PDB file of C-alpha atoms and ligand atoms in Angstrom:
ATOM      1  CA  UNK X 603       0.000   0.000   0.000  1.00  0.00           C
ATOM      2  CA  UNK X 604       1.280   3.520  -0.569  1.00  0.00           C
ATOM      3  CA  UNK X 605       2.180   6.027   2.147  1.00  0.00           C
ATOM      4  CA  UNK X 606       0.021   8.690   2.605  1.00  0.00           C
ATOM      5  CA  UNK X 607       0.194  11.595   0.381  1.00  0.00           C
ATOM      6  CA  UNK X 608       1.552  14.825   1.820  1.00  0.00           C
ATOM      7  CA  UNK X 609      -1.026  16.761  -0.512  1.00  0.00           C
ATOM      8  CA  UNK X 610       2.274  19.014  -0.338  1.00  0.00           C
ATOM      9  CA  UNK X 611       0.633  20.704  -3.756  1.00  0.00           C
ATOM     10  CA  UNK X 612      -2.373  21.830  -1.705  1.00  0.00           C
ATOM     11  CA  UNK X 613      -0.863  23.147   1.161  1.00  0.00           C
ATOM     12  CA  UNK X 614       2.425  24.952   0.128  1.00  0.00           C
ATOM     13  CA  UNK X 615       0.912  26.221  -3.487  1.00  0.00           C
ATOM     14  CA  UNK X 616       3.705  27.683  -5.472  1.00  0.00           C
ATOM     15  CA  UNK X 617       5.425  24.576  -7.071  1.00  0.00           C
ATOM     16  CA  UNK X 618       5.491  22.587  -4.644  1.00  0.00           C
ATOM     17  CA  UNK X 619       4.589  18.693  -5.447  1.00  0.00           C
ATOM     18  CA  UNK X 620       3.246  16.370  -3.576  1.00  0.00           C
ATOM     19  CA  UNK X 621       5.222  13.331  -1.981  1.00  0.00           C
ATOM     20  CA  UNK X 622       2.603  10.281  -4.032  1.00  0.00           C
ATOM     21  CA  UNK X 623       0.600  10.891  -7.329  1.00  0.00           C
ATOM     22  CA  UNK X 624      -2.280   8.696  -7.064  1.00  0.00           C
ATOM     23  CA  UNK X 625      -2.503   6.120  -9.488  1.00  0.00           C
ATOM     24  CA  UNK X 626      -6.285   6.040 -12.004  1.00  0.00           C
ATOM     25  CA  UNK X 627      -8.672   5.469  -9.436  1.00  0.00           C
ATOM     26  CA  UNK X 628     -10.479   1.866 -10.598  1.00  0.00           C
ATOM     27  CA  UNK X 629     -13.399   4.001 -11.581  1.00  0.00           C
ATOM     28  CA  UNK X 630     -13.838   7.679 -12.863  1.00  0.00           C
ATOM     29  CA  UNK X 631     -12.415  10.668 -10.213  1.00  0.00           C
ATOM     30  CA  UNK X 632     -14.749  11.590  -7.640  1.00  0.00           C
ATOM     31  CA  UNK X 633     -14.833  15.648  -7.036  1.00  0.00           C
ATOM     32  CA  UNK X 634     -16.907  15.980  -4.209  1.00  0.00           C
ATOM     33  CA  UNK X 635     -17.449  19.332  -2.595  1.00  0.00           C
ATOM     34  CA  UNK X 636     -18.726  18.869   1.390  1.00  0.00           C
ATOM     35  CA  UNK X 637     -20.723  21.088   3.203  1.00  0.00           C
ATOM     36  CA  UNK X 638     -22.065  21.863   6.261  1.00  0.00           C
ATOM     37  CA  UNK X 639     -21.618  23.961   9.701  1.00  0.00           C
ATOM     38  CA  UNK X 640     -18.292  23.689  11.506  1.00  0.00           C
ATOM     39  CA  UNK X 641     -17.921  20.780  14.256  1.00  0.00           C
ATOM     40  CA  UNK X 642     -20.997  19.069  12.162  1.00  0.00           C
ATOM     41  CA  UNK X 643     -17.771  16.112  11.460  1.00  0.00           C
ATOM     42  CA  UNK X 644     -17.875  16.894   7.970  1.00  0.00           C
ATOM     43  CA  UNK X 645     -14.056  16.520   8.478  1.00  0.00           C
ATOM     44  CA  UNK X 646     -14.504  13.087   9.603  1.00  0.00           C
ATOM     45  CA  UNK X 647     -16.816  12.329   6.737  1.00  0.00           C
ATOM     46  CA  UNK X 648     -13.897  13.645   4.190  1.00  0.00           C
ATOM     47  CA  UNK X 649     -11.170  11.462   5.408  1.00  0.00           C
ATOM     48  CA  UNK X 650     -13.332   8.392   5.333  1.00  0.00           C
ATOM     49  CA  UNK X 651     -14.498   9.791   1.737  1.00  0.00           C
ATOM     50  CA  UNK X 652     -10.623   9.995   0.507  1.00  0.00           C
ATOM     51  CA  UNK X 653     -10.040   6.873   2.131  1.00  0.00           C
ATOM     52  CA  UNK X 654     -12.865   4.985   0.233  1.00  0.00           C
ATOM     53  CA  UNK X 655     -12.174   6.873  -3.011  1.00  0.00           C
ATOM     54  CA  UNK X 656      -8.370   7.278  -3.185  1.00  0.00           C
ATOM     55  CA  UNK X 657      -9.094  10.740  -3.665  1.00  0.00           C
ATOM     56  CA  UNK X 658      -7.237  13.899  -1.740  1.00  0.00           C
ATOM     57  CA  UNK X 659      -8.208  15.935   0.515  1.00  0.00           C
ATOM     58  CA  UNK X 660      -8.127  19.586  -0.234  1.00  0.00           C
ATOM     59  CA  UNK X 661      -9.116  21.327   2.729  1.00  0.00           C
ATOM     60  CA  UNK X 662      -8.978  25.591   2.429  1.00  0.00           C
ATOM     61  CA  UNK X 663      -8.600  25.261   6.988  1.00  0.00           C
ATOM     62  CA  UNK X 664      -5.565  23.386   6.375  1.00  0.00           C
ATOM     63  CA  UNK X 665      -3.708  25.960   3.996  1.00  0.00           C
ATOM     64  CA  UNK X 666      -4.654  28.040   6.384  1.00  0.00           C
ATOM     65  CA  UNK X 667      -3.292  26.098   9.250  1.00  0.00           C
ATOM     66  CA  UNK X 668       0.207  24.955   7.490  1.00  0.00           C
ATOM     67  CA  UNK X 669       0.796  28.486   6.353  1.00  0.00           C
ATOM     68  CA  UNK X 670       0.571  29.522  10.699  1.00  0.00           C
ATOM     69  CA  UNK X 671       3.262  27.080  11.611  1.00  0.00           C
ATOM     70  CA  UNK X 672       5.908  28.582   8.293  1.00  0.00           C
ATOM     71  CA  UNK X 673       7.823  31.659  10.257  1.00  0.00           C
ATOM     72  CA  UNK X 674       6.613  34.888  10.001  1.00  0.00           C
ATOM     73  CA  UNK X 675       9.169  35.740   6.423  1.00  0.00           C
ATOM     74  CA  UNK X 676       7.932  33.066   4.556  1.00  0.00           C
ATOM     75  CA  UNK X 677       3.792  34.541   4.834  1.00  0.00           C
ATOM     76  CA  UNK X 678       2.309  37.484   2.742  1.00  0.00           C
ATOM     77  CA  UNK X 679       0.733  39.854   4.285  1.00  0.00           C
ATOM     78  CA  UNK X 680      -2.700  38.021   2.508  1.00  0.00           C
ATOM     79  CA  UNK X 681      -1.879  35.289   4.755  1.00  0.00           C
ATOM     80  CA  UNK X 682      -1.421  37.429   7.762  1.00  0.00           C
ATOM     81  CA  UNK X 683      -4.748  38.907   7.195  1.00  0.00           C
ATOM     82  CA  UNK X 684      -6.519  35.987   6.997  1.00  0.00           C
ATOM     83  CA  UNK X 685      -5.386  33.905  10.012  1.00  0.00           C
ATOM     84  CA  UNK X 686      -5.931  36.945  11.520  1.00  0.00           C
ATOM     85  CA  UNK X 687      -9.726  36.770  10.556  1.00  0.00           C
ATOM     86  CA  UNK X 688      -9.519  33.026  11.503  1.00  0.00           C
ATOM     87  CA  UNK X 689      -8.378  33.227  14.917  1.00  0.00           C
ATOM     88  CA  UNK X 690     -11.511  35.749  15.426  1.00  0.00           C
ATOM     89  CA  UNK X 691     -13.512  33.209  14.192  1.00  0.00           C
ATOM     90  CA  UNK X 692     -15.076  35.277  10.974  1.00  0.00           C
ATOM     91  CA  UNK X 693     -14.515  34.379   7.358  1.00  0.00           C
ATOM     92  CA  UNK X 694     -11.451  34.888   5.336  1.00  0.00           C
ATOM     93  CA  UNK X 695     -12.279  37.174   2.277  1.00  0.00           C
ATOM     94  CA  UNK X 696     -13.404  35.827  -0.734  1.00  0.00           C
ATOM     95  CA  UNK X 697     -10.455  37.393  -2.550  1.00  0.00           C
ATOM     96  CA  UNK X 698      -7.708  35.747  -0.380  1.00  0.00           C
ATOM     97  CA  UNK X 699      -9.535  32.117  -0.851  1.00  0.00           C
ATOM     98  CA  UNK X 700      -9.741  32.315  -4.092  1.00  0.00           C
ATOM     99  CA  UNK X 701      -6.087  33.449  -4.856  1.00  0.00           C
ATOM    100  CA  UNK X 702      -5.068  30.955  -2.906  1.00  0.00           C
ATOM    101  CA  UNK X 703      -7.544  27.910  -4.422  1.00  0.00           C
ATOM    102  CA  UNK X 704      -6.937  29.590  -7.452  1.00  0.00           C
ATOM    103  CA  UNK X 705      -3.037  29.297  -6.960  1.00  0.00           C
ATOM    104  CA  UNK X 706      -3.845  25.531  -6.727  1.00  0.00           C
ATOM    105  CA  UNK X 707      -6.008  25.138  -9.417  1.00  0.00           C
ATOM    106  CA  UNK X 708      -3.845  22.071 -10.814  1.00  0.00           C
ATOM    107  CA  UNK X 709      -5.175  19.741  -7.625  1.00  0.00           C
ATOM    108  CA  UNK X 710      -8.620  20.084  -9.265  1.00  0.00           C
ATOM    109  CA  UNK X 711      -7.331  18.237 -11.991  1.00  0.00           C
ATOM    110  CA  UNK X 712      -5.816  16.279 -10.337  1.00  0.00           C
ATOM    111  CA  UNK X 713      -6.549  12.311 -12.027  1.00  0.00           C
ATOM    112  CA  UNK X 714      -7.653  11.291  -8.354  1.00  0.00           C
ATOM    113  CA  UNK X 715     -10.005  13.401  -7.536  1.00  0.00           C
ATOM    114  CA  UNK X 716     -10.819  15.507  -4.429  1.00  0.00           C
ATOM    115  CA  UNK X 717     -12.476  15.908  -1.800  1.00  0.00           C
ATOM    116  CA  UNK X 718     -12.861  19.772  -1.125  1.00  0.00           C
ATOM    117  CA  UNK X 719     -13.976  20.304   2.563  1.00  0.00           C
ATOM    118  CA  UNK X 720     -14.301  24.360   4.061  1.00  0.00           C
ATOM    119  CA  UNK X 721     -14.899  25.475   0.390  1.00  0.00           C
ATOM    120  CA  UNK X 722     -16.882  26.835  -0.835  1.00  0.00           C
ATOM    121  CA  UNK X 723     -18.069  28.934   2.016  1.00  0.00           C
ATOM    122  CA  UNK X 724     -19.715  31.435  -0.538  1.00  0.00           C
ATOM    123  CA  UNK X 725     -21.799  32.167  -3.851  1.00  0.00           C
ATOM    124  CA  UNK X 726     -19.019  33.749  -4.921  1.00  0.00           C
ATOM    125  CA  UNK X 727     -16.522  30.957  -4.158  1.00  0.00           C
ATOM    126  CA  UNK X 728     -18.922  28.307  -5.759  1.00  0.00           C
ATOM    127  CA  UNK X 729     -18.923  30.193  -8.861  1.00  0.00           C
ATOM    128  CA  UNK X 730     -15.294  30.698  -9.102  1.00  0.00           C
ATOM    129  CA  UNK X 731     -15.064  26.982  -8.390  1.00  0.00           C
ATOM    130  CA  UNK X 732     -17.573  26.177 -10.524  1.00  0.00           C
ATOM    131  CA  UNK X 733     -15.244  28.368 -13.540  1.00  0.00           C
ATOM    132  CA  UNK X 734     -12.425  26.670 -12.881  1.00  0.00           C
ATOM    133  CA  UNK X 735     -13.278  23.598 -13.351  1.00  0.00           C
ATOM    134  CA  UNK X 736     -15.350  24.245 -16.482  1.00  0.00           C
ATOM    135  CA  UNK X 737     -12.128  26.016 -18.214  1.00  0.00           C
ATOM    136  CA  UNK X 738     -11.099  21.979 -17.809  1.00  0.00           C
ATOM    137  CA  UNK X 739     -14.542  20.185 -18.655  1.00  0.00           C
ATOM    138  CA  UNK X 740     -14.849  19.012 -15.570  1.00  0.00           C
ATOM    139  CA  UNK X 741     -17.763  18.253 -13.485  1.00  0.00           C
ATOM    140  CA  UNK X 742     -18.620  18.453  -9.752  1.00  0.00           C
ATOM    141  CA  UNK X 743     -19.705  14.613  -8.992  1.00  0.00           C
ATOM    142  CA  UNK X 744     -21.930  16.211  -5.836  1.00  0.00           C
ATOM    143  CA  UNK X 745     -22.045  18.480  -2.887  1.00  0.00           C
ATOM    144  CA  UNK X 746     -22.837  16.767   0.549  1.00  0.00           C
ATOM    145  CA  UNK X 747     -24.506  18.656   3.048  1.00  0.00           C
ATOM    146  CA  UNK X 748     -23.783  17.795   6.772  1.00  0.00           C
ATOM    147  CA  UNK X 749     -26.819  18.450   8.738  1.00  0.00           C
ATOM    148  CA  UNK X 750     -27.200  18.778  12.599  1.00  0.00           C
ATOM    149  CA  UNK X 751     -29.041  20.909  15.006  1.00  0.00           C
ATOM    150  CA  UNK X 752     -27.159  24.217  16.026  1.00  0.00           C
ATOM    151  CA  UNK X 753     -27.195  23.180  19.987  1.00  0.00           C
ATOM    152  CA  UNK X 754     -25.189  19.423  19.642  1.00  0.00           C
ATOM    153  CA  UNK X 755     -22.836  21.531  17.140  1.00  0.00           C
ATOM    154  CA  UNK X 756     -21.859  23.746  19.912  1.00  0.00           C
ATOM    155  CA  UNK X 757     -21.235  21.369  22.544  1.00  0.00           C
ATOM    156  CA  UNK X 758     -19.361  18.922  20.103  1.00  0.00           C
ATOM    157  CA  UNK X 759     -16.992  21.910  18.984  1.00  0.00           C
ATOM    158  CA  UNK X 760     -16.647  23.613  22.784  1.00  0.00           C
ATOM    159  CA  UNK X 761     -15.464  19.846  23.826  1.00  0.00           C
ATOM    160  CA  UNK X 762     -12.966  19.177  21.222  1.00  0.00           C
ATOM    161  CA  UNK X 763      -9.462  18.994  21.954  1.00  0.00           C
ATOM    162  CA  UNK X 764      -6.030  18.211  19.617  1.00  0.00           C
ATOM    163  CA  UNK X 765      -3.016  17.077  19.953  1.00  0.00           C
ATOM    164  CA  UNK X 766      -0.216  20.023  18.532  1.00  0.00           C
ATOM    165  CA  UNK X 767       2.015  17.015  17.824  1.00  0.00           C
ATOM    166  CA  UNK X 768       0.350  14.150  16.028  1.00  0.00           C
ATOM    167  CA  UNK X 769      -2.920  16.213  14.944  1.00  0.00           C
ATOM    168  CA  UNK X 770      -5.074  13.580  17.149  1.00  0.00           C
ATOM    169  CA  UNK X 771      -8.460  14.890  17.734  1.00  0.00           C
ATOM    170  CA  UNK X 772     -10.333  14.165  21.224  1.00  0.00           C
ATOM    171  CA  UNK X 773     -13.844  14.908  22.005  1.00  0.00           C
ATOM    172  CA  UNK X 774     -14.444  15.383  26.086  1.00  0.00           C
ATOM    173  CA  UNK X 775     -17.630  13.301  26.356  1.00  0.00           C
ATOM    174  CA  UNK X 776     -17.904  11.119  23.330  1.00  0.00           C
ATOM    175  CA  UNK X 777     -14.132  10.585  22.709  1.00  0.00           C
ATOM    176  CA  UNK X 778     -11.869  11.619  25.582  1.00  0.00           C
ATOM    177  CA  UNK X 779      -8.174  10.371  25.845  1.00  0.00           C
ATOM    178  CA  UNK X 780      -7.273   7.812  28.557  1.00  0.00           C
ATOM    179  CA  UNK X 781      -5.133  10.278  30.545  1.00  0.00           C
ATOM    180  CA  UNK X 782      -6.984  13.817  30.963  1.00  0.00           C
ATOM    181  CA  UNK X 783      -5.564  16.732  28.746  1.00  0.00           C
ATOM    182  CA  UNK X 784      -2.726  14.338  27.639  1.00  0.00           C
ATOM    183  CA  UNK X 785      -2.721  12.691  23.943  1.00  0.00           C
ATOM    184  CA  UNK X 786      -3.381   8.472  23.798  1.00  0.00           C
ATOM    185  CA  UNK X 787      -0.532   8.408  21.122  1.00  0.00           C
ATOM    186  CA  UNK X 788       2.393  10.628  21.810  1.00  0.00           C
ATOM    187  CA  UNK X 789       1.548  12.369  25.244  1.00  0.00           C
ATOM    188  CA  UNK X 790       1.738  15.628  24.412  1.00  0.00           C
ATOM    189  CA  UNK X 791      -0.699  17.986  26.365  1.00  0.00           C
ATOM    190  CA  UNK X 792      -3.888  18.414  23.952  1.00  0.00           C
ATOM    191  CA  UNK X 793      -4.952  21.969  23.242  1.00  0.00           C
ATOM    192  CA  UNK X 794      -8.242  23.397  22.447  1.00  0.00           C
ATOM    193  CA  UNK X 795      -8.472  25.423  19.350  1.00  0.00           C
ATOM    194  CA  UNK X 796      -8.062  29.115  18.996  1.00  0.00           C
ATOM    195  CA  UNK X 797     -10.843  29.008  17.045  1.00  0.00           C
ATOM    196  CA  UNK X 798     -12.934  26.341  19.279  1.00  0.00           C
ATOM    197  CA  UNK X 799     -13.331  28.888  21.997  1.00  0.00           C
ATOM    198  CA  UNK X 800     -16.971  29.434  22.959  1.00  0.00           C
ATOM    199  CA  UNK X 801     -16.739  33.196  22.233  1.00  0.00           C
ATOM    200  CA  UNK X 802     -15.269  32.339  19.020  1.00  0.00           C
ATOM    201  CA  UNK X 803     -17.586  29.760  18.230  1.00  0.00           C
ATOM    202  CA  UNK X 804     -20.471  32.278  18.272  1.00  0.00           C
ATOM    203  CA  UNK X 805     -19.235  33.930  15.742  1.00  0.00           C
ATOM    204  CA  UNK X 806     -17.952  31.311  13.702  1.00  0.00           C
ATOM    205  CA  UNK X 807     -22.033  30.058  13.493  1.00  0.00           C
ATOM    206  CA  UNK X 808     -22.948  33.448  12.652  1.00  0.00           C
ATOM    207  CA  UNK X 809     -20.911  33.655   9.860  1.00  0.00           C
ATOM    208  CA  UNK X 810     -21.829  29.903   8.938  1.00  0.00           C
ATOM    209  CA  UNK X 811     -25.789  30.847   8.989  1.00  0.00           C
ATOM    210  CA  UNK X 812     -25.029  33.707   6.918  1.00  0.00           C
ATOM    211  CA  UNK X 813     -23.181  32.346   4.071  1.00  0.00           C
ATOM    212  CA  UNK X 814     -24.707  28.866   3.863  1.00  0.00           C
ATOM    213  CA  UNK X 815     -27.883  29.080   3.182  1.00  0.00           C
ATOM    214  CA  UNK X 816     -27.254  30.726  -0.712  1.00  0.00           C
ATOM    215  CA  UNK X 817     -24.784  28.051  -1.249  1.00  0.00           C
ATOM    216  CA  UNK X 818     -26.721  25.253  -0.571  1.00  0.00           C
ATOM    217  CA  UNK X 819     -29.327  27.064  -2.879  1.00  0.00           C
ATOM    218  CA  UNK X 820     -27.005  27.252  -5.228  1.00  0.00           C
ATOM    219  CA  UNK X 821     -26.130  23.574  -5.478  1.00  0.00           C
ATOM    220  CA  UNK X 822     -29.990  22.556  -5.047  1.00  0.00           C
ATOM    221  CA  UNK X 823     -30.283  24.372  -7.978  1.00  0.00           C
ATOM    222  CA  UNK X 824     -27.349  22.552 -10.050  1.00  0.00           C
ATOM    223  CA  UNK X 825     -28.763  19.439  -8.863  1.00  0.00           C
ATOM    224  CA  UNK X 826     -25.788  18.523  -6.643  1.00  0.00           C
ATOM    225  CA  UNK X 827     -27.157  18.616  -2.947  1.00  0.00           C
ATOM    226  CA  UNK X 828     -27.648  15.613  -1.349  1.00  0.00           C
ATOM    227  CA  UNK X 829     -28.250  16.942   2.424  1.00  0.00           C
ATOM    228  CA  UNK X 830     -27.325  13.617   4.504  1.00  0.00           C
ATOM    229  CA  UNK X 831     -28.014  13.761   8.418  1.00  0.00           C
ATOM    230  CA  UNK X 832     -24.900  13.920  10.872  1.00  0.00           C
ATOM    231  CA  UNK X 833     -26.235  12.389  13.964  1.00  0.00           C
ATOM    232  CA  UNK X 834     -24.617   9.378  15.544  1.00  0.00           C
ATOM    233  CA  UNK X 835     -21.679   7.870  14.956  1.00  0.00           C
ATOM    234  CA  UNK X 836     -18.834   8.070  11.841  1.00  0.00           C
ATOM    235  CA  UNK X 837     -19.065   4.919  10.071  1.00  0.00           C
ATOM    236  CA  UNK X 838     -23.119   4.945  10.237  1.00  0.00           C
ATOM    237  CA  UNK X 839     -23.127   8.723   8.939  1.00  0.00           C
ATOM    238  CA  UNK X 840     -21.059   7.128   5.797  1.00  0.00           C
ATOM    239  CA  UNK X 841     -23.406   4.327   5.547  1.00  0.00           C
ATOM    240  CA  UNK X 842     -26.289   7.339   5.394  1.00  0.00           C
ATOM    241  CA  UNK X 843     -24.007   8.990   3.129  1.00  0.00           C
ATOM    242  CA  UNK X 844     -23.653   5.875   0.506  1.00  0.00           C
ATOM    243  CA  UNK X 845     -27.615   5.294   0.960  1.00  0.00           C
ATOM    244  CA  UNK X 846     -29.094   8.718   0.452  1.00  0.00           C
ATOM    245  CA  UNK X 847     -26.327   9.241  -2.945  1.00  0.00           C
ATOM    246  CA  UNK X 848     -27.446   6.015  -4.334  1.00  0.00           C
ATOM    247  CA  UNK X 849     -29.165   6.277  -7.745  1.00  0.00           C
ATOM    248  CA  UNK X 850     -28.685   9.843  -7.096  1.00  0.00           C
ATOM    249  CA  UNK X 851     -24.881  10.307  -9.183  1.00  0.00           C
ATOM    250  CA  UNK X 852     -24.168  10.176 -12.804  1.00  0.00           C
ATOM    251  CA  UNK X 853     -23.604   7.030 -13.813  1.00  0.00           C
ATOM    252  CA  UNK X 854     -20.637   4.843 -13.081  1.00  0.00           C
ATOM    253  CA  UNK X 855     -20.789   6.564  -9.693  1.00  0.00           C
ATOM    254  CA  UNK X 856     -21.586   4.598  -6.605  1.00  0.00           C
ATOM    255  CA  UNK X 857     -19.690   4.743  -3.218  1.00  0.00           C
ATOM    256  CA  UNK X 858     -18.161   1.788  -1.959  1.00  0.00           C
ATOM    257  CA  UNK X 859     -19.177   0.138   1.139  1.00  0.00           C
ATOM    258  CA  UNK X 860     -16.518  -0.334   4.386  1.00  0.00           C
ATOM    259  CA  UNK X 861     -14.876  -3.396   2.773  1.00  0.00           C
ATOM    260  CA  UNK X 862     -14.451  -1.434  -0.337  1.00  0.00           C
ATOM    261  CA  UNK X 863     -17.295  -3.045  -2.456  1.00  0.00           C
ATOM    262  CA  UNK X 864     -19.393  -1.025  -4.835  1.00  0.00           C
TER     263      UNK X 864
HETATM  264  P1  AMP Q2167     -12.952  25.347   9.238  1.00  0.00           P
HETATM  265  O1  AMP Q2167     -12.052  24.509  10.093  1.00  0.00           O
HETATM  266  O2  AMP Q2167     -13.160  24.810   7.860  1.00  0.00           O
HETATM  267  O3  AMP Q2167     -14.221  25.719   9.942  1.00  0.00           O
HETATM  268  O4  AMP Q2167     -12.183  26.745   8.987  1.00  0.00           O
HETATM  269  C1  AMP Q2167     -11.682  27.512  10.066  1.00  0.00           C
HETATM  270  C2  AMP Q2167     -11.540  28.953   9.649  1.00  0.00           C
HETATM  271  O5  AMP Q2167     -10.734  29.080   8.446  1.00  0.00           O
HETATM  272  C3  AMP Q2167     -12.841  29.656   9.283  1.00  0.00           C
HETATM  273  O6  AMP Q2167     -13.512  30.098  10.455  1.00  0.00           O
HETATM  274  C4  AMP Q2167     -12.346  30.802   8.424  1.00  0.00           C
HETATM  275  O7  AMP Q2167     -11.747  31.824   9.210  1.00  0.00           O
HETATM  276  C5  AMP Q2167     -11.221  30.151   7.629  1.00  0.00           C
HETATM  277  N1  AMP Q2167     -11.687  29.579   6.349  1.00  0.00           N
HETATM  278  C6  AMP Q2167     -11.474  28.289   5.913  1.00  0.00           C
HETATM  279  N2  AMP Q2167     -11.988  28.105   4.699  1.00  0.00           N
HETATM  280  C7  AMP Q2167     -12.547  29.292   4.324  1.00  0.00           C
HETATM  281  C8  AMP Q2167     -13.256  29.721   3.158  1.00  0.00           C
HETATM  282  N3  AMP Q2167     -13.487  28.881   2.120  1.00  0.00           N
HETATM  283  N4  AMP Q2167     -13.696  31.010   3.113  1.00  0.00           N
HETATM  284  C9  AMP Q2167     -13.475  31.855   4.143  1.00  0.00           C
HETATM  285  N5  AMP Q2167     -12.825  31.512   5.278  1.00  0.00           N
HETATM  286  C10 AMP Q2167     -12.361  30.238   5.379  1.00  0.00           C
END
């Protein structure tokens, strides 16, 4: 089996290339895009997706993230700004995001597919995505919408905790780590998010209930959104999520089940 790719394209930009090309997928590419409210597990959902499908991740939060732990020199002042915005919990501007997604344009033609997770967050980043991939006659496959009530999204984000060293993720009630505040793998103290704060996770839902809603209008209205409910646990939200798309994809598309069936 091959090691995991560093997706090295997607979060440096520039020229950067990544540590494995995937090999053709047995079927066609899958571009998903996934949507949904932060803490919803939508992140969860994507790595099980890339898993299943071989495809990468492409996650907007993690360019983000990669570009705060670079030193200070090697960051424009673009990238200042926007971690800036993130740490306060709003949205980064649509101009940054799309430089930057824009920058990386060649990982949506990429011959494994993607899974794009934290974007688009707006009309105007869904039609910029949806521009750049027609300039390549390509085709979204669909856009999953994570659903969950507001309240169990703010106590499942307020009780999440990480590991800074091995990027574990902890949640305090359903999924704490044997030793409190210290990381099951490596031992490192877990943190909470910046960005996981309940102050900041106010504003991060106002922001959410603000831009969502025209996005997910906009991919009703390309036919894309299949809205799957998030409640309960990972592998029986990806069952959900290979029921409700059945029958629902262009053909040849079907998502394989846990042992990797079709
Ligand atoms: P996430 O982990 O996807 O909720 O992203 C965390 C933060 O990154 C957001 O609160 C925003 O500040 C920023 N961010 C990530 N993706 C985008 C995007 N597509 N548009 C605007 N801001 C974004």
């Amino acid at each position: 089996m091959n090691s995991p790719n560093d997706r090295a394209a997607w979060l440096e930009g520039g020229t950067a290339q990544c540590s494995n090309l995937p090999g053709s997928p047995s079927g066609p590419p899958w571009r998903l895009v996934l949507l949904g409210a932060p803490g919803v597990g939508k992140g969860t959902q994507a790595e099980l997706l890339c898993a299943r499908l071989r495809a990468c991740l492409l996650s907007t939060c993690d360019i983000f993230r990669a570009a705060k732990e670079r030193p200070d020199a090697g960051r424009t002042a673009a990238l200042d700004s926007a971690l800036g915005c993130m740490r306060r919990g709003e949205l980064v501007p649509d101009a940054t995001v799309l430089a930057l997604v824009t920058e990386r344009s060649r990982c949506l033609r990429c011959a494994g597919g993607f899974v794009l997770d934290g974007f688009p967050r707006t009309v105007a980043q869904a039609e910029s995505l949806a521009l750049l991939l027609r300039r390549d006659g390509l085709k979204l496959t669909a856009a999953l919408n994570y659903e969950l009530p507001i309240d169990e999204i703010v106590a499942r984000l307020s009780g999440r905790r990480v590991c800074p060293a091995c990027k574990a993720v902890y949640q305090l009630s359903s999924q704490p780590p044997r030793r409190t505040g210290v990381c099951d793998h490596c031992g490192t103290p877990l943190m909470q998010r910046d960005d996981d704060r309940p102050e900041t996770i106010r504003v991060r839902m106002k922001a959410y209930g603000e831009s969502a809603q025209p996005v997910l209008d906009f991919y009703r209205r390309s036919g894309l959104l299949v809205s799957i409910p998030a409640g309960g646990a990972p592998q029986d939200i990806y069952r959900l999520t290979r029921s409700l798309t059945a029958g629902r994809l262009s053909e040849g598309y079907a998502l394989p089940d846990a042992a990797g069936r079709a």
